[in-house]
Tab-separated table of C-alpha atoms in Angstrom:
chain	number	residue	atom	x	y	z
A	1368	MET	CA	0.000	0.000	0.000
A	1369	GLY	CA	1.073	3.575	-0.588
A	1370	LYS	CA	2.164	6.624	1.366
A	1371	VAL	CA	-0.036	9.641	0.608
A	1372	LEU	CA	0.387	13.368	1.284
A	1373	ILE	CA	-2.827	15.405	1.582
A	1374	VAL	CA	-2.694	19.083	0.548
A	1375	ASP	CA	-5.938	20.988	1.233
A	1376	ASP	CA	-6.748	24.208	3.073
A	1377	SER	CA	-9.988	22.739	4.462
A	1378	ARG	CA	-9.569	20.853	7.742
A	1379	THR	CA	-12.812	18.978	7.023
A	1380	SER	CA	-11.596	17.883	3.585
A	1381	ARG	CA	-8.248	16.744	5.003
A	1382	LYS	CA	-10.003	14.730	7.689
A	1383	MET	CA	-12.373	13.104	5.156
A	1384	LEU	CA	-9.523	12.292	2.763
A	1385	ARG	CA	-7.398	10.858	5.597
A	1386	THR	CA	-10.236	8.575	6.700
A	1387	ILE	CA	-10.939	7.356	3.151
A	1388	ILE	CA	-7.267	6.816	2.303
A	1389	GLU	CA	-6.493	4.995	5.559
A	1390	GLU	CA	-9.605	2.819	5.291
A	1391	ALA	CA	-8.395	1.845	1.798
A	1392	GLY	CA	-5.204	0.526	3.413
A	1393	HIS	CA	-2.799	3.354	2.630
A	1394	SER	CA	-0.933	5.553	5.091
A	1395	VAL	CA	-1.190	9.329	5.222
A	1396	VAL	CA	2.353	10.552	5.818
A	1397	GLY	CA	1.511	14.243	6.073
A	1398	GLU	CA	-1.015	17.034	5.652
A	1399	ALA	CA	-0.434	20.530	4.296
A	1400	VAL	CA	-2.774	23.542	4.434
A	1401	ASN	CA	-1.497	25.275	1.277
A	1402	GLY	CA	0.583	24.588	-1.788
A	1403	GLU	CA	3.764	26.079	-0.376
A	1404	GLU	CA	3.641	23.753	2.626
A	1405	GLY	CA	2.703	20.884	0.293
A	1406	VAL	CA	5.824	21.393	-1.829
A	1407	ARG	CA	8.007	21.481	1.306
A	1408	LEU	CA	6.422	18.330	2.749
A	1409	TYR	CA	6.685	16.527	-0.592
A	1410	LYS	CA	10.449	17.096	-0.562
A	1411	GLU	CA	10.725	15.989	3.090
A	1412	LEU	CA	8.410	12.966	3.020
A	1413	SER	CA	8.736	11.567	-0.538
A	1414	PRO	CA	5.154	10.234	-0.656
A	1415	ASP	CA	3.989	7.762	-3.302
A	1416	ALA	CA	1.043	10.026	-4.182
A	1417	VAL	CA	-0.365	13.459	-3.359
A	1418	THR	CA	-3.966	14.648	-3.207
A	1419	MET	CA	-3.818	18.332	-4.154
A	1420	ASP	CA	-6.678	20.789	-3.763
A	1421	ILE	CA	-6.669	23.288	-6.613
A	1422	THR	CA	-7.933	26.385	-4.778
A	1423	MET	CA	-5.846	27.312	-1.719
A	1424	PRO	CA	-4.293	30.438	-0.188
A	1425	VAL	CA	-0.572	31.322	-0.324
A	1426	MET	CA	0.127	28.985	-3.287
A	1427	ASP	CA	-2.643	27.253	-5.228
A	1428	GLY	CA	-2.604	23.597	-6.204
A	1429	MET	CA	-1.714	24.256	-9.832
A	1430	GLU	CA	1.463	26.119	-8.926
A	1431	ALA	CA	2.358	23.576	-6.225
A	1432	MET	CA	1.853	20.713	-8.698
A	1433	ARG	CA	4.171	22.385	-11.202
A	1434	GLU	CA	6.867	22.957	-8.543
A	1435	ILE	CA	6.687	19.340	-7.370
A	1436	LEU	CA	6.855	18.018	-10.942
A	1437	ALA	CA	9.838	20.286	-11.670
A	1438	GLU	CA	11.653	18.560	-8.781
A	1439	ASP	CA	10.308	15.052	-9.457
A	1440	GLU	CA	8.809	14.364	-12.869
A	1441	GLU	CA	7.602	10.961	-11.603
A	1442	ALA	CA	5.433	12.544	-8.863
A	1443	LYS	CA	1.909	11.089	-8.707
A	1444	ILE	CA	-0.471	14.003	-8.112
A	1445	ILE	CA	-4.237	13.674	-7.844
A	1446	MET	CA	-6.039	16.994	-8.173
A	1447	VAL	CA	-9.080	17.629	-5.979
A	1448	THR	CA	-11.460	20.244	-7.311
A	1449	ALA	CA	-14.950	21.618	-6.926
A	1450	VAL	CA	-17.632	21.135	-9.530
A	1451	GLY	CA	-17.377	23.989	-12.026
A	1452	GLN	CA	-13.595	24.003	-12.311
A	1453	LYS	CA	-13.432	21.592	-15.241
A	1454	HIS	CA	-11.090	23.889	-17.175
A	1455	LYS	CA	-8.622	23.728	-14.262
A	1456	VAL	CA	-8.776	19.911	-14.252
A	1457	VAL	CA	-8.048	19.802	-17.992
A	1458	GLU	CA	-5.116	22.179	-17.471
A	1459	ALA	CA	-3.816	20.117	-14.515
A	1460	ILE	CA	-3.918	16.842	-16.470
A	1461	ARG	CA	-2.217	18.526	-19.423
A	1462	ASP	CA	0.498	19.846	-17.091
A	1463	GLY	CA	1.228	16.486	-15.457
A	1464	ALA	CA	-1.390	15.531	-12.863
A	1465	CYS	CA	-2.132	11.791	-12.890
A	1466	ASP	CA	-5.847	11.996	-12.161
A	1467	TYR	CA	-8.506	14.010	-10.364
A	1468	VAL	CA	-11.443	13.812	-7.959
A	1469	ILE	CA	-14.367	16.243	-8.029
A	1470	LYS	CA	-16.001	17.507	-4.808
A	1471	PRO	CA	-18.333	16.393	-3.442
A	1472	TYR	CA	-16.691	12.997	-3.765
A	1473	SER	CA	-17.591	9.585	-2.409
A	1474	ALA	CA	-15.203	7.311	-0.532
A	1475	SER	CA	-15.153	4.952	-3.501
A	1476	ASP	CA	-14.280	7.824	-5.904
A	1477	VAL	CA	-11.215	8.694	-3.837
A	1478	SER	CA	-10.088	5.147	-3.028
A	1479	ASP	CA	-10.495	4.035	-6.664
A	1480	VAL	CA	-8.427	6.945	-8.002
A	1481	VAL	CA	-5.705	6.525	-5.352
A	1482	LYS	CA	-5.493	2.793	-6.086
A	1483	LYS	CA	-5.349	3.385	-9.848
A	1484	VAL	CA	-2.587	5.990	-9.519
A	1485	LEU	CA	-0.528	3.879	-7.118
A	1486	ASP	CA	-0.957	0.746	-9.258
A	1487	ARG	CA	0.312	2.701	-12.258
A	1488	ALA	CA	3.408	3.689	-10.275
A	1489	GLN	CA	4.553	0.073	-9.845
């Protein structure tokens, strides 16, 4: 099973993602509240995958994704976005994100995407 970093400014979203990811058998190695902290933790923790909210203060998920991929082109990043940000998802996938989850998401949506991304990494 994989090590996952959660990057989301919403405490509720981080808690929900942690529960879903851990119940799917993975470990959450860290949580970040903005993209800047996410980039720093990615470098420190070397997770197998990252869930990355798109809209956050300080540094948004798009910029954080690009910084992580500049450091590690093999990074597995799953974008998390609200309904209505489809153009951002298309841009994220084009720029290197592995997959995405749209809020509101179900536990199976998240666990299926995490599993698919981690399976692809092997």
